[in-house]
């Protein structure tokens, strides 16, 4: 059985997740894409080979993952990397000294560190803007902007940026690319290319892998020049995922849809609890009608996701709650089957301290897993007693 492109195009999300790029293996009929644990591939004659020469350049397990993820983002091209930051690094290497990156005023601390500290040294300038204020973003367009970097929803404040509105501004500047980090939403509930983004990036470490057992990154695009750049960097720099990592990620991909439905449902239950809790001063989740980005989320997302952040009055209260949960594990990362809790100011976003991306000190971020909601609620209830 070989699936042709026209047939797969019409498939639903989970059918694509399970089948695209994942035909039974031709020599044995193995139903699951094998882990091609090899660094090189035999050639029949010089330059005559199966399409694979050397595993940094290409590996069939990686091809399967790239093909499946590209289909899920509705993209012509997909390129995998060893981590989300390696994927971001590959994108940012499109820039030249003197170029400028506009980013949102809330983003993963590691992304901020990469742009400001690593690419800053290479002569790339950056500025942080409130990308929910489209008029001021448009009016304040910095000269030499070559890239606009959007996270939506953002990490960790869950701000929703209207992708189509930002794309409308960026498209007036043909020299600039719009990059959307789709890690929090996942392609199951948001497909940025369809809203005008040029490039989509993921930390596949998160929901796509889904089991806290692998680190990875992925980039999707419909732009052949961008794709050429990415494959050139993938091969030239070599920050590639190994075959086992690709296999584990692909195994996670198959259940992305069902996991996201459960993450969404559990998050809704947690948000209900937090919203009426006396120790909680504010709950941040795009599914709340009172969330400033709720309307934009309704337009561009089909679910609100499993990430929930909240404020609880003081840094000390936040630290006490983060250390008091028993079922929620105190840990960085997110998007897996088990629930996690963290204090962004002291953990994931420490590198943004003192910058325009600094986060509130009484902020707690939850990654709601797929356990039974009643157990999650009981754990949070007992932990909040320490607030
Ligand atoms: O960790 P890595 O796979 O390199 O991905 C980086 C990254 C990129 N984009 C977003 C939105 C992210 O959240 C991350 C990683 N974030 C965490 C590790 C965290 O706990 O927030």
Coordinates of N, CA and C in Angstrom, one line a residue, residues 116-312:
X116 N 18.6 37.5 21.4 CA 19.3 38.6 22.0 C 20.8 38.4 22.2
X117 N 21.1 37.2 22.7 CA 22.5 36.9 23.2 C 23.4 36.3 22.1
X118 N 22.8 35.3 21.3 CA 23.6 34.6 20.3 C 23.6 35.4 19.0
X119 N 22.4 35.7 18.5 CA 22.3 36.4 17.2 C 22.7 37.9 17.5
X120 N 22.5 38.4 18.7 CA 22.9 39.8 19.0 C 24.4 39.9 18.8
X121 N 25.2 39.0 19.1 CA 26.6 39.0 19.0 C 27.0 39.0 17.5
X122 N 26.1 38.4 16.7 CA 26.4 38.3 15.2 C 25.9 39.5 14.5
X123 N 25.5 40.6 15.2 CA 25.1 41.8 14.6 C 23.6 41.9 14.2
X124 N 22.8 41.0 14.8 CA 21.4 41.1 14.5 C 20.7 41.9 15.7
X125 N 19.9 42.9 15.3 CA 19.3 43.7 16.4 C 17.8 43.2 16.6
X126 N 17.2 43.5 17.7 CA 15.9 43.0 18.0 C 15.1 44.1 18.8
X127 N 13.8 44.0 18.8 CA 13.0 44.8 19.7 C 11.8 44.0 20.0
X128 N 11.2 44.3 21.2 CA 10.0 43.6 21.7 C 8.8 44.5 21.6
X129 N 7.7 44.0 21.0 CA 6.5 44.8 20.8 C 5.3 44.1 21.4
X130 N 4.3 44.8 21.7 CA 3.0 44.2 22.0 C 2.3 43.9 20.7
X131 N 2.4 42.7 20.3 CA 1.9 42.3 19.0 C 0.4 42.2 19.0
X132 N -0.3 42.4 20.1 CA -1.7 42.5 20.1 C -2.2 43.9 19.7
X133 N -1.3 44.8 19.8 CA -1.6 46.2 19.4 C -1.1 46.4 17.9
X134 N -2.0 46.0 17.0 CA -1.6 46.0 15.6 C -1.2 47.4 15.1
X135 N -2.0 48.4 15.5 CA -1.8 49.7 15.0 C -0.4 50.2 15.4
X136 N 0.0 50.0 16.7 CA 1.3 50.5 17.1 C 2.4 49.7 16.5
X137 N 2.2 48.4 16.3 CA 3.1 47.5 15.7 C 3.4 48.0 14.3
X138 N 2.3 48.3 13.6 CA 2.5 48.8 12.2 C 3.2 50.1 12.1
X139 N 2.8 51.0 13.0 CA 3.3 52.4 13.0 C 4.8 52.4 13.4
X140 N 5.1 51.5 14.3 CA 6.5 51.5 14.8 C 7.4 50.5 14.1
X141 N 7.1 50.1 12.9 CA 7.9 49.1 12.2 C 9.4 49.5 12.1
X142 N 10.3 48.8 12.8 CA 11.7 49.3 12.8 C 12.3 49.0 11.4
X143 N 13.1 50.0 11.0 CA 13.9 49.9 9.8 C 14.7 48.6 9.8
X144 N 14.9 48.0 8.6 CA 15.7 46.8 8.5 C 15.1 45.5 9.1
X145 N 13.8 45.6 9.4 CA 13.1 44.4 10.0 C 13.1 43.3 8.9
X146 N 13.6 42.2 9.2 CA 13.6 41.1 8.2 C 12.8 39.9 8.7
X147 N 12.5 39.9 10.0 CA 11.7 38.8 10.6 C 10.9 39.3 11.7
X148 N 9.6 38.8 11.7 CA 8.7 39.1 12.8 C 8.5 37.7 13.5
X149 N 8.7 37.6 14.8 CA 8.7 36.3 15.5 C 7.5 36.4 16.5
X150 N 6.6 35.5 16.2 CA 5.3 35.5 17.0 C 5.2 34.1 17.7
X151 N 4.9 34.2 19.0 CA 4.4 33.0 19.7 C 3.0 33.2 19.9
X152 N 2.1 32.2 19.7 CA 0.7 32.4 20.1 C 0.1 31.0 20.2
X153 N -0.5 30.8 21.4 CA -0.4 31.5 22.6 C 1.0 31.6 23.1
X154 N 1.3 32.7 23.9 CA 2.7 32.9 24.3 C 3.0 32.1 25.5
X155 N 4.3 31.9 25.7 CA 4.9 31.2 26.9 C 5.5 32.2 27.8
X156 N 5.1 32.5 29.0 CA 4.1 31.7 29.7 C 2.8 32.5 30.0
X157 N 2.6 33.7 29.3 CA 1.4 34.5 29.7 C 0.2 34.2 28.9
X158 N 0.3 33.2 28.0 CA -0.9 32.8 27.2 C -1.6 33.9 26.4
X159 N -0.8 34.9 26.0 CA -1.3 36.0 25.2 C -1.6 35.4 23.8
X160 N -2.7 35.8 23.2 CA -3.1 35.4 21.9 C -2.8 36.5 20.9
X161 N -1.9 36.2 19.9 CA -1.6 37.2 18.8 C -2.4 36.8 17.6
X162 N -3.1 37.8 17.0 CA -3.9 37.5 15.8 C -3.0 37.4 14.6
X163 N -2.8 36.1 14.2 CA -1.8 35.8 13.2 C -2.1 36.5 11.9
X164 N -3.4 36.5 11.5 CA -3.8 37.1 10.2 C -3.6 38.6 10.2
X165 N -3.8 39.2 11.4 CA -3.6 40.7 11.4 C -2.1 41.0 11.4
X166 N -1.3 40.2 12.0 CA 0.2 40.5 11.9 C 0.6 40.2 10.5
X167 N 0.1 39.1 9.9 CA 0.5 38.8 8.6 C 0.2 39.9 7.6
X168 N -1.0 40.6 7.8 CA -1.4 41.6 6.9 C -0.4 42.8 6.9
X169 N 0.2 43.0 8.1 CA 1.2 44.1 8.2 C 2.5 43.6 7.6
X170 N 2.9 42.4 7.9 CA 4.2 41.9 7.4 C 4.2 41.8 5.9
X171 N 3.1 41.5 5.3 CA 3.0 41.3 3.9 C 3.2 42.6 3.1
X172 N 3.1 43.7 3.8 CA 3.4 45.0 3.2 C 5.0 45.2 3.1
X173 N 5.7 44.3 3.7 CA 7.2 44.4 3.7 C 7.7 43.1 3.1
X174 N 7.8 43.0 1.8 CA 8.1 41.7 1.2 C 9.5 41.2 1.6
X175 N 10.3 42.0 2.1 CA 11.7 41.5 2.5 C 11.6 40.8 3.9
X176 N 10.5 40.9 4.6 CA 10.4 40.3 5.9 C 9.6 39.0 5.9
X177 N 10.0 38.1 6.8 CA 9.3 36.8 7.0 C 8.5 36.8 8.3
X178 N 7.4 36.2 8.3 CA 6.6 36.0 9.6 C 6.8 34.6 10.0
X179 N 7.4 34.5 11.2 CA 7.6 33.2 11.9 C 6.6 33.0 13.0
X180 N 5.9 31.9 13.1 CA 5.0 31.6 14.2 C 5.5 30.4 14.9
X181 N 5.7 30.5 16.2 CA 6.0 29.4 17.1 C 4.7 28.8 17.5
X182 N 4.4 27.6 17.0 CA 3.1 27.0 17.2 C 3.1 25.9 18.3
X183 N 4.1 25.9 19.1 CA 4.4 24.8 20.1 C 3.2 24.7 21.0
X184 N 2.6 25.8 21.5 CA 1.6 25.7 22.5 C 0.3 25.2 21.9
X185 N -0.1 25.7 20.7 CA -1.4 25.4 20.1 C -1.4 24.0 19.5
X186 N -0.2 23.6 18.9 CA -0.1 22.4 18.1 C -0.9 22.5 16.7
X187 N -0.4 21.8 15.7 CA -1.2 21.9 14.4 C -2.6 21.3 14.6
X188 N -2.9 20.6 15.6 CA -4.2 20.1 15.8 C -5.2 21.2 16.0
X189 N -4.8 22.3 16.6 CA -5.8 23.3 16.8 C -5.4 24.7 16.3
X190 N -4.3 24.8 15.5 CA -3.9 26.0 14.9 C -2.9 25.8 13.8
X191 N -3.2 26.3 12.6 CA -2.3 26.1 11.5 C -1.9 27.4 10.9
X192 N -0.8 28.0 11.4 CA -0.4 29.4 11.1 C -0.2 29.7 9.6
X193 N 0.2 28.7 8.8 CA 0.4 29.0 7.4 C -0.9 29.4 6.7
X194 N -2.0 28.8 7.2 CA -3.3 29.1 6.6 C -3.8 30.5 7.0
X195 N -3.1 31.1 8.0 CA -3.4 32.5 8.4 C -2.4 33.5 7.9
X196 N -1.5 33.1 7.1 CA -0.5 34.0 6.4 C 0.9 34.0 7.0
X197 N 1.2 33.1 7.9 CA 2.6 32.9 8.3 C 3.4 32.3 7.2
X198 N 4.7 32.7 7.2 CA 5.6 32.2 6.2 C 6.3 30.9 6.7
X199 N 6.6 30.9 8.0 CA 7.3 29.8 8.6 C 6.7 29.4 9.9
X200 N 6.6 28.1 10.2 CA 6.1 27.7 11.5 C 7.1 26.9 12.2
X201 N 7.3 27.1 13.4 CA 8.4 26.4 14.2 C 7.8 25.7 15.4
X202 N 8.3 24.6 15.8 CA 7.8 23.8 16.9 C 9.0 23.4 17.8
X203 N 8.8 23.3 19.1 CA 9.5 22.5 19.9 C 8.7 21.2 20.0
X204 N 9.2 20.2 19.3 CA 8.4 18.9 19.3 C 8.7 18.1 20.6
X205 N 9.6 18.7 21.4 CA 9.7 18.2 22.8 C 8.4 18.2 23.5
X206 N 7.5 19.0 23.1 CA 6.3 19.3 23.9 C 5.1 18.5 23.4
X207 N 4.0 19.1 23.0 CA 2.8 18.3 22.7 C 3.1 17.2 21.6
X208 N 3.8 17.6 20.6 CA 4.0 16.7 19.4 C 4.6 15.4 19.9
X209 N 5.7 15.4 20.6 CA 6.3 14.2 21.2 C 5.3 13.7 22.3
X210 N 5.0 14.5 23.2 CA 3.9 14.3 24.1 C 4.2 13.4 25.3
X211 N 5.4 12.9 25.5 CA 5.6 11.9 26.6 C 6.9 12.2 27.4
X212 N 7.4 13.4 27.3 CA 8.6 13.9 28.1 C 9.7 12.9 27.9
X213 N 9.9 12.3 26.7 CA 11.0 11.4 26.6 C 11.9 11.7 25.4
X214 N 11.7 12.9 24.8 CA 12.5 13.2 23.6 C 12.6 14.7 23.4
X215 N 13.7 15.2 23.0 CA 13.9 16.6 22.7 C 14.0 16.8 21.2
X216 N 13.2 17.7 20.6 CA 13.3 17.9 19.1 C 12.7 19.2 18.7
X217 N 12.9 19.5 17.4 CA 12.4 20.7 16.8 C 11.9 20.5 15.4
X218 N 11.1 21.4 14.9 CA 10.6 21.1 13.5 C 10.2 22.5 12.9
X219 N 10.4 22.6 11.6 CA 10.0 23.8 10.9 C 9.2 23.4 9.7
X220 N 8.1 24.1 9.4 CA 7.2 23.9 8.3 C 7.2 25.2 7.5
X221 N 7.1 25.1 6.1 CA 7.0 26.2 5.3 C 6.4 25.8 3.9
X222 N 5.8 26.8 3.2 CA 5.5 26.5 1.8 C 6.4 27.2 0.8
X223 N 7.4 27.9 1.4 CA 8.4 28.7 0.6 C 9.6 27.8 0.2
X224 N 9.8 27.6 -1.1 CA 10.8 26.7 -1.5 C 12.2 27.3 -1.2
X225 N 12.4 28.6 -1.2 CA 13.7 29.2 -0.9 C 14.0 29.0 0.6
X226 N 13.0 29.2 1.5 CA 13.2 28.9 2.9 C 13.5 27.5 3.1
X227 N 12.8 26.6 2.4 CA 13.1 25.2 2.6 C 14.5 24.8 2.2
X228 N 15.0 25.4 1.1 CA 16.4 25.2 0.6 C 17.3 25.7 1.7
X229 N 17.1 26.8 2.3 CA 17.9 27.3 3.3 C 18.0 26.4 4.5
X230 N 16.8 25.9 4.9 CA 16.7 25.0 6.1 C 17.4 23.7 5.9
X231 N 17.3 23.1 4.7 CA 17.9 21.8 4.5 C 19.5 22.0 4.4
X232 N 19.8 23.2 3.8 CA 21.3 23.5 3.8 C 21.8 23.6 5.2
X233 N 21.1 24.3 6.1 CA 21.6 24.5 7.4 C 21.5 23.1 8.2
X234 N 20.5 22.4 8.0 CA 20.3 21.1 8.6 C 21.6 20.2 8.3
X235 N 22.0 20.2 7.1 CA 23.1 19.4 6.7 C 24.5 20.1 7.0
X236 N 24.5 21.4 6.9 CA 25.8 22.1 7.1 C 26.2 22.2 8.5
X237 N 25.2 22.4 9.4 CA 25.4 22.6 10.8 C 25.3 21.3 11.5
X238 N 24.3 20.5 11.1 CA 24.2 19.1 11.6 C 23.5 19.0 12.9
X239 N 22.6 19.9 13.3 CA 21.8 19.8 14.6 C 20.6 18.9 14.3
X240 N 20.9 17.6 13.9 CA 19.8 16.8 13.4 C 19.3 15.8 14.6
X241 N 18.0 15.5 14.5 CA 17.6 14.5 15.5 C 18.0 13.1 15.1
X242 N 18.4 12.3 16.1 CA 18.8 10.9 15.8 C 17.6 10.1 15.4
X243 N 17.8 8.9 14.8 CA 16.7 8.1 14.4 C 15.7 7.6 15.6
X244 N 16.3 7.4 16.7 CA 15.4 7.0 17.9 C 14.5 8.2 18.3
X245 N 15.1 9.4 18.2 CA 14.3 10.6 18.6 C 13.2 10.8 17.6
X246 N 13.5 10.5 16.3 CA 12.5 10.7 15.3 C 11.4 9.6 15.5
X247 N 11.8 8.4 15.8 CA 10.8 7.3 16.0 C 9.9 7.7 17.2
X248 N 10.5 8.1 18.3 CA 9.7 8.4 19.5 C 8.8 9.6 19.2
X249 N 9.3 10.6 18.5 CA 8.4 11.7 18.2 C 7.2 11.3 17.3
X250 N 7.6 10.5 16.3 CA 6.5 10.0 15.4 C 5.5 9.1 16.1
X251 N 5.9 8.4 17.1 CA 5.0 7.6 17.9 C 4.1 8.5 18.7
X252 N 4.6 9.6 19.2 CA 3.8 10.6 19.8 C 2.8 11.3 18.9
X253 N 3.2 11.6 17.7 CA 2.4 12.3 16.7 C 1.1 11.5 16.5
X254 N 1.1 10.2 16.5 CA 0.0 9.4 16.1 C -1.2 9.7 17.1
X255 N -0.9 10.0 18.3 CA -2.0 10.3 19.3 C -2.2 11.7 19.6
X256 N -1.6 12.6 18.8 CA -1.7 14.0 19.2 C -3.1 14.5 19.3
X257 N -4.0 14.1 18.3 CA -5.4 14.6 18.4 C -6.1 14.2 19.6
X258 N -6.0 12.9 20.0 CA -6.8 12.4 21.1 C -6.2 13.0 22.4
X259 N -4.9 13.2 22.4 CA -4.3 13.8 23.6 C -4.7 15.2 23.8
X260 N -4.7 16.0 22.7 CA -5.1 17.4 22.8 C -6.6 17.5 23.3
X261 N -7.4 16.7 22.8 CA -8.8 16.8 23.3 C -8.9 16.6 24.8
X262 N -8.1 15.7 25.3 CA -8.1 15.5 26.8 C -7.4 16.6 27.5
X263 N -6.3 17.1 27.0 CA -5.6 18.3 27.6 C -6.6 19.4 27.7
X264 N -7.3 19.7 26.6 CA -8.3 20.8 26.6 C -9.3 20.6 27.7
X265 N -9.9 19.4 27.7 CA -11.0 19.2 28.7 C -10.5 19.3 30.1
X266 N -9.3 18.8 30.4 CA -8.7 18.9 31.8 C -8.4 20.3 32.1
X267 N -7.9 21.0 31.1 CA -7.5 22.4 31.4 C -8.8 23.2 31.7
X268 N -9.9 23.0 31.1 CA -11.1 23.7 31.3 C -11.5 23.4 32.8
X269 N -11.4 22.2 33.3 CA -11.8 21.9 34.6 C -10.9 22.6 35.6
X270 N -9.6 22.6 35.3 CA -8.6 23.3 36.2 C -8.9 24.8 36.3
X271 N -9.2 25.4 35.1 CA -9.5 26.8 35.0 C -10.7 27.2 35.8
X272 N -11.7 26.3 35.8 CA -13.0 26.5 36.6 C -12.6 26.6 38.1
X273 N -11.7 25.7 38.5 CA -11.3 25.6 39.9 C -10.6 26.9 40.3
X274 N -9.6 27.3 39.5 CA -8.7 28.4 39.8 C -9.5 29.7 39.8
X275 N -10.4 29.8 38.8 CA -11.2 31.1 38.6 C -12.0 31.4 39.9
X276 N -12.4 30.4 40.7 CA -13.2 30.8 41.8 C -12.4 30.6 43.1
X277 N -11.1 30.5 43.0 CA -10.3 30.2 44.2 C -9.8 31.5 44.9
X278 N -10.1 31.7 46.2 CA -9.7 32.9 46.8 C -8.3 33.3 46.8
X279 N -7.4 32.3 46.7 CA -5.9 32.6 46.7 C -5.4 33.0 45.3
X280 N -6.2 32.8 44.3 CA -5.8 33.1 42.9 C -6.3 34.5 42.5
X281 N -5.4 35.4 42.1 CA -5.8 36.7 41.7 C -6.1 36.9 40.2
X282 N -5.5 36.0 39.4 CA -5.8 36.1 38.0 C -5.5 34.7 37.3
X283 N -6.4 34.4 36.3 CA -6.2 33.1 35.6 C -6.0 33.5 34.1
X284 N -5.0 32.9 33.5 CA -4.7 33.2 32.1 C -4.9 32.0 31.3
X285 N -5.9 32.0 30.4 CA -6.2 30.9 29.6 C -7.1 31.4 28.4
X286 N -6.7 31.2 27.2 CA -7.5 31.8 26.1 C -8.9 31.4 26.0
X287 N -9.3 30.2 26.6 CA -10.7 29.8 26.6 C -11.6 30.6 27.4
X288 N -11.1 31.4 28.3 CA -12.0 32.2 29.2 C -12.5 33.4 28.3
X289 N -13.8 33.6 28.4 CA -14.5 34.7 27.6 C -13.9 36.0 28.0
X290 N -13.4 36.1 29.2 CA -12.8 37.4 29.7 C -11.3 37.6 29.2
X291 N -10.7 36.6 28.6 CA -9.3 36.7 28.2 C -9.3 37.7 27.0
X292 N -8.3 38.7 27.1 CA -8.3 39.7 26.0 C -8.1 39.1 24.6
X293 N -7.6 37.9 24.5 CA -7.4 37.3 23.2 C -8.4 36.3 22.8
X294 N -9.5 36.2 23.6 CA -10.5 35.1 23.4 C -11.0 35.2 21.9
X295 N -11.4 36.4 21.5 CA -12.0 36.4 20.1 C -11.0 36.0 19.0
X296 N -9.8 36.4 19.2 CA -8.7 36.0 18.2 C -8.5 34.5 18.3
X297 N -8.6 34.0 19.5 CA -8.4 32.5 19.7 C -9.6 31.8 19.0
X298 N -10.8 32.3 19.1 CA -11.9 31.7 18.5 C -11.8 31.7 17.0
X299 N -11.1 32.7 16.4 CA -11.0 32.8 15.0 C -9.9 31.8 14.5
X300 N -8.8 31.7 15.2 CA -7.7 31.0 14.7 C -7.3 29.6 15.3
X301 N -8.0 29.3 16.4 CA -7.8 28.1 17.1 C -9.1 27.2 17.2
X302 N -8.9 25.9 17.2 CA -10.1 25.0 17.3 C -10.2 24.4 18.7
X303 N -9.2 24.8 19.6 CA -9.2 24.3 21.0 C -8.3 25.3 21.7
X304 N -8.4 25.4 23.0 CA -7.6 26.4 23.7 C -6.4 25.9 24.4
X305 N -6.2 24.6 24.4 CA -4.9 24.1 24.9 C -4.9 23.7 26.3
X306 N -3.8 23.0 26.7 CA -3.6 22.5 28.0 C -2.7 23.4 28.9
X307 N -2.3 24.5 28.4 CA -1.4 25.4 29.2 C -2.3 26.4 30.0
X308 N -2.1 26.5 31.3 CA -2.8 27.4 32.1 C -1.8 28.1 33.0
X309 N -1.9 29.4 33.1 CA -1.0 30.2 34.0 C -1.9 31.0 35.0
X310 N -1.4 31.2 36.2 CA -2.2 32.0 37.1 C -1.3 32.8 38.0
X311 N -1.8 33.9 38.6 CA -1.1 34.7 39.5 C -1.7 34.5 40.9
X312 N -0.8 34.5 41.9 CA -1.3 34.2 43.3 C -0.7 35.1 44.3

